[in-house]
mmCIF file of C-alpha atoms in Angstrom:
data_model
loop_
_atom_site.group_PDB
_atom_site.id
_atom_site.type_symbol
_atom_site.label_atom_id
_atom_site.label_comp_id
_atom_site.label_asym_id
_atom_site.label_seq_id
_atom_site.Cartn_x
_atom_site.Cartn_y
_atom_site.Cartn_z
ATOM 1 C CA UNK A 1 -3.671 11.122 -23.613
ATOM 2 C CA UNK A 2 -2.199 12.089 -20.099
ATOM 3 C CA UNK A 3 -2.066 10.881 -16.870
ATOM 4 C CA UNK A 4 -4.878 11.657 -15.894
ATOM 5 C CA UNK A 5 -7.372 10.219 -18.465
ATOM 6 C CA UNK A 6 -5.404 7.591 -18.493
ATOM 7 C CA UNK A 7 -5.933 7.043 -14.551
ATOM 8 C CA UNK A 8 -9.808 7.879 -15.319
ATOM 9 C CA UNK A 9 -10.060 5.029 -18.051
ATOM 10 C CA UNK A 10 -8.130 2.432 -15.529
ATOM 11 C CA UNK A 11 -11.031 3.282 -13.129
ATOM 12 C CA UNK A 12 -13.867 3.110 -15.351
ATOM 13 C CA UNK A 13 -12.793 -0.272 -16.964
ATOM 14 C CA UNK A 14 -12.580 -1.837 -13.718
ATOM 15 C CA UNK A 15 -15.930 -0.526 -12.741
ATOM 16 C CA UNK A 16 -17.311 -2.743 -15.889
ATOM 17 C CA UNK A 17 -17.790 -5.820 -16.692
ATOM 18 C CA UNK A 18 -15.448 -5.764 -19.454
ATOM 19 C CA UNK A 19 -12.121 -8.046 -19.582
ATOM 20 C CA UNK A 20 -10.165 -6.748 -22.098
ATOM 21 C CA UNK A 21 -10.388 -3.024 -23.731
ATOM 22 C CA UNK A 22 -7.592 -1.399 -26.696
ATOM 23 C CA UNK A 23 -7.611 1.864 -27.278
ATOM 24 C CA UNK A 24 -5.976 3.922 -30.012
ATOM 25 C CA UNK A 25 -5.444 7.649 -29.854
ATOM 26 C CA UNK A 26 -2.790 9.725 -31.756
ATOM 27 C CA UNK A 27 0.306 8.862 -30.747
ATOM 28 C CA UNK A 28 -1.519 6.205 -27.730
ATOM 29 C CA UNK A 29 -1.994 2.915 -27.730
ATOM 30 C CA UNK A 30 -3.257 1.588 -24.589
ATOM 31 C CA UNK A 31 -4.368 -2.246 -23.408
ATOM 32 C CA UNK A 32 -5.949 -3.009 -20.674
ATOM 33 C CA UNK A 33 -7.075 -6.785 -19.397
ATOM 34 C CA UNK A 34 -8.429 -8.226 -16.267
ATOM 35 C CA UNK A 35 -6.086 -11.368 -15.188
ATOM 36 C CA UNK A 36 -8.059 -11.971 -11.861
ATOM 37 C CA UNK A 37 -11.428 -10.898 -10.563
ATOM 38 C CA UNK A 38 -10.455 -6.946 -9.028
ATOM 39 C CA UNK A 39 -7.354 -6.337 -10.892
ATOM 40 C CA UNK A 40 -7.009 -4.360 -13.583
ATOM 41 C CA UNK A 41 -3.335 -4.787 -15.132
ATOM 42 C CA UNK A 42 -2.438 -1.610 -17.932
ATOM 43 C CA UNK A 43 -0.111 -3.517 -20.492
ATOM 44 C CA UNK A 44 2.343 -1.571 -22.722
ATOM 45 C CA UNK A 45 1.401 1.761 -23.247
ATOM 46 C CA UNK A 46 3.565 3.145 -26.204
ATOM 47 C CA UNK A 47 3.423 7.218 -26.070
ATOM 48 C CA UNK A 48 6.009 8.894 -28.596
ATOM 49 C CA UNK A 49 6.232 12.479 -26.463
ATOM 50 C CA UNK A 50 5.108 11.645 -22.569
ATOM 51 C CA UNK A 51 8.384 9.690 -21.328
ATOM 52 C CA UNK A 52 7.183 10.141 -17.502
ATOM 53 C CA UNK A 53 3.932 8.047 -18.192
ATOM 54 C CA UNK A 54 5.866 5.727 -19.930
ATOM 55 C CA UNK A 55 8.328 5.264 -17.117
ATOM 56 C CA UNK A 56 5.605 5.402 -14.154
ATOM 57 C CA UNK A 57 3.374 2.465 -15.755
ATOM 58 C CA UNK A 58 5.971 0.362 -17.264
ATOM 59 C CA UNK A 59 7.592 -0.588 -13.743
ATOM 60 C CA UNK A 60 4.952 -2.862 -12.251
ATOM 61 C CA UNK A 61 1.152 -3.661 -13.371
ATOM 62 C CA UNK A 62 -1.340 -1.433 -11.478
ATOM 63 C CA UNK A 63 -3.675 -3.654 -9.508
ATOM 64 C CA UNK A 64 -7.038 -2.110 -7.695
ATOM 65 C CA UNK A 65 -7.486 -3.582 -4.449
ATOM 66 C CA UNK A 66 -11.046 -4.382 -3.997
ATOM 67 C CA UNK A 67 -13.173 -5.166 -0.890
ATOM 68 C CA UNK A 68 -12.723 -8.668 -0.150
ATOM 69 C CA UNK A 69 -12.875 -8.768 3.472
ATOM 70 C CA UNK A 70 -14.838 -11.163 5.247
ATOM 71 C CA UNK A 71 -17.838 -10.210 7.682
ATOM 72 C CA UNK A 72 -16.231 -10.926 11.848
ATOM 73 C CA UNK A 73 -19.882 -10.588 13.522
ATOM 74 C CA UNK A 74 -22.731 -13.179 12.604
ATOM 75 C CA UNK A 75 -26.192 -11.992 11.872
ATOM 76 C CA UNK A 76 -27.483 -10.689 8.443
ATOM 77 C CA UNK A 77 -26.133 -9.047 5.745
ATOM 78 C CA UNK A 78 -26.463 -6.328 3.303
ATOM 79 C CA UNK A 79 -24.914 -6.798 0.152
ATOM 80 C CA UNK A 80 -23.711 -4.883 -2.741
ATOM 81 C CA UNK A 81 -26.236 -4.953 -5.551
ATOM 82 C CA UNK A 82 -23.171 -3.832 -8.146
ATOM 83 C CA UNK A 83 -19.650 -3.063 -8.642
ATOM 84 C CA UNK A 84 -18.697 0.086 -7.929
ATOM 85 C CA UNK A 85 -17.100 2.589 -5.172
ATOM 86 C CA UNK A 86 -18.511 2.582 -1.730
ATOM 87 C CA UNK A 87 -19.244 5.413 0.274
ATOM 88 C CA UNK A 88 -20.520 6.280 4.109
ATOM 89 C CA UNK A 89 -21.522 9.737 3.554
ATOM 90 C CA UNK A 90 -22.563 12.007 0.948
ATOM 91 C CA UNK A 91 -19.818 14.078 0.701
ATOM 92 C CA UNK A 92 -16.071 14.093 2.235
ATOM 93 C CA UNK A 93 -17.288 17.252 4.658
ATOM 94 C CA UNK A 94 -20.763 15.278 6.203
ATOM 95 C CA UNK A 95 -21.177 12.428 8.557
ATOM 96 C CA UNK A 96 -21.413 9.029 7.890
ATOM 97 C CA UNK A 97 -25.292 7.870 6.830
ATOM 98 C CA UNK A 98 -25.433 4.968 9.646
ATOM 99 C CA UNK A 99 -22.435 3.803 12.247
ATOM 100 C CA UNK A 100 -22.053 0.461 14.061
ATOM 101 C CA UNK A 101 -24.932 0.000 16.690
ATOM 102 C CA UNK A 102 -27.537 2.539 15.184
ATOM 103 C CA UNK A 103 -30.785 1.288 14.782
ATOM 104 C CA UNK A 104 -31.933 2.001 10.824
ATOM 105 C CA UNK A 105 -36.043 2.079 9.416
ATOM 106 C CA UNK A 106 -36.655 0.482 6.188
ATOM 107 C CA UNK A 107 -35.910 2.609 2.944
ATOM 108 C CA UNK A 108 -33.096 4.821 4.900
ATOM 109 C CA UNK A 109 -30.495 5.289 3.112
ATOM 110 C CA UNK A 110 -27.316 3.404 4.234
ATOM 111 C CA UNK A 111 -24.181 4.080 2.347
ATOM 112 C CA UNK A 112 -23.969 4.990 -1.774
ATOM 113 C CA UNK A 113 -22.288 2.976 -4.604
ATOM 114 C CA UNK A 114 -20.595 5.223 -7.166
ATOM 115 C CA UNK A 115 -20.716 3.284 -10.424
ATOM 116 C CA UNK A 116 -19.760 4.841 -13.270
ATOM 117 C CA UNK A 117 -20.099 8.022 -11.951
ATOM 118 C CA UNK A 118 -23.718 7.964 -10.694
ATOM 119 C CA UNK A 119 -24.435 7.914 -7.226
ATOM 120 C CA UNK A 120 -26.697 4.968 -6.148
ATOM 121 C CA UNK A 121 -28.016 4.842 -2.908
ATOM 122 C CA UNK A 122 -28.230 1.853 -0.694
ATOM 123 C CA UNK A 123 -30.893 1.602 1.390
ATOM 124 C CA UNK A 124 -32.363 -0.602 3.966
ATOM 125 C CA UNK A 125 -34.626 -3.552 3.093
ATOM 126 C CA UNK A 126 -36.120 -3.931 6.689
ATOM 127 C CA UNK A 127 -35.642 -1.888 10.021
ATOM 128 C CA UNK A 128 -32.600 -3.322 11.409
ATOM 129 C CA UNK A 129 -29.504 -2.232 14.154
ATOM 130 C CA UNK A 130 -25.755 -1.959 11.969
ATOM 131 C CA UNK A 131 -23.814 -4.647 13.748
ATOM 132 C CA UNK A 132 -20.376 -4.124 11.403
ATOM 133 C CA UNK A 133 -19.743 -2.203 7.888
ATOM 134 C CA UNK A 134 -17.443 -4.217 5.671
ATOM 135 C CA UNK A 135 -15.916 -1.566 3.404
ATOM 136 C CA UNK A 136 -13.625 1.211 4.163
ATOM 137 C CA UNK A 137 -14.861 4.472 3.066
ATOM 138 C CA UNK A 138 -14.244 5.543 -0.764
ATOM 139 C CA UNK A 139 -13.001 1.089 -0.998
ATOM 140 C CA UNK A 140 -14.085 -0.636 -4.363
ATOM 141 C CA UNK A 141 -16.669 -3.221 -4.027
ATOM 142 C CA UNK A 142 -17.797 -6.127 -5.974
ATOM 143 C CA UNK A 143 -21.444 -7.010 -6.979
ATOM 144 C CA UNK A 144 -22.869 -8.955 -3.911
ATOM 145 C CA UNK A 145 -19.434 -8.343 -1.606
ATOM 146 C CA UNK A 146 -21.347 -8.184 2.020
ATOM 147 C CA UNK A 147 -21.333 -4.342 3.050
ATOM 148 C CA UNK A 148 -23.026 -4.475 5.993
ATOM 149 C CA UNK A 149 -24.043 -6.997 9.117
ATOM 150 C CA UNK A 150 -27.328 -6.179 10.735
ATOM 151 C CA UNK A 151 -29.360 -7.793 13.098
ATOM 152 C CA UNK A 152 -33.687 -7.655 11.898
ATOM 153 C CA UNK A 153 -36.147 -5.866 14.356
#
């Protein structure tokens, strides 16, 4: 295994709902287990001909930050309906779906959750105006994490 798939499994496994997951592969062993709710830690990785991996992971545990930030403006919110990556746009080179004061008709689409590599999009329940959006762009969320403020029409 490289790098890479390694980095790919890390991501995926903290996308699920899994706590623990061993893998063997060739000359690989890999173990990864969730110690808190968002962090993934990647244990003792034991690789017989990539020294670099070994050296990179064995330093510190990895930990995924996640969206845990608190909403600043009162009124209603939108919440995540699953764990996954959030995104404002559909891709890096378009704008943003909604912004902060636009006023949204229900069934538009407001941001999309990548979970396990399928795009789901969020979209409004009601016709509403965006008063705040929680996440960062391209930020890990957790199932019902508050994504966005809005104020009912």
């Amino acid at each position: 295994m490289d790098f890479k798939e390694i980095k790919e499994l890390i991501k995926i496994f903290d996308e699920s709902g899994l706590s623990t997951l061993s893998i063997t592969k060739q000359n690989a062993k890999i173990k990864l287990e969730k110690k808190a709710l968002g962090q993934a830690i990647l244990e003792s990785p034991t690789l017989a001909s990539h020294t670099t991996l070994q050296e990179t992971s064995q330093s510190t545990p990895l930990e995924v930050p996640v969206a845990t930030s608190s909403p600043t403006t009162s009124g209603e919110s939108i919440n995540s309906p699953m764990v996954g990556t959030f995104y404002r746009c559909p891709s890096p080179d378009t704008p943003a779906y909604v912004n902060v004061g636009d006023k949204v008709k229900r069934g538009q689409t407001l941001a999309i959750i990548e979970a396990m590599k399928i795009m789901n999009e969020i979209e409004a329940e009601f016709d509403c105006v965006i008063k705040e959006i929680i996440p960062n762009d391209a930020q890990p969320v957790e199932y019902n994490s508050p994504l966005f403020i809005v104020e009912k029409l």
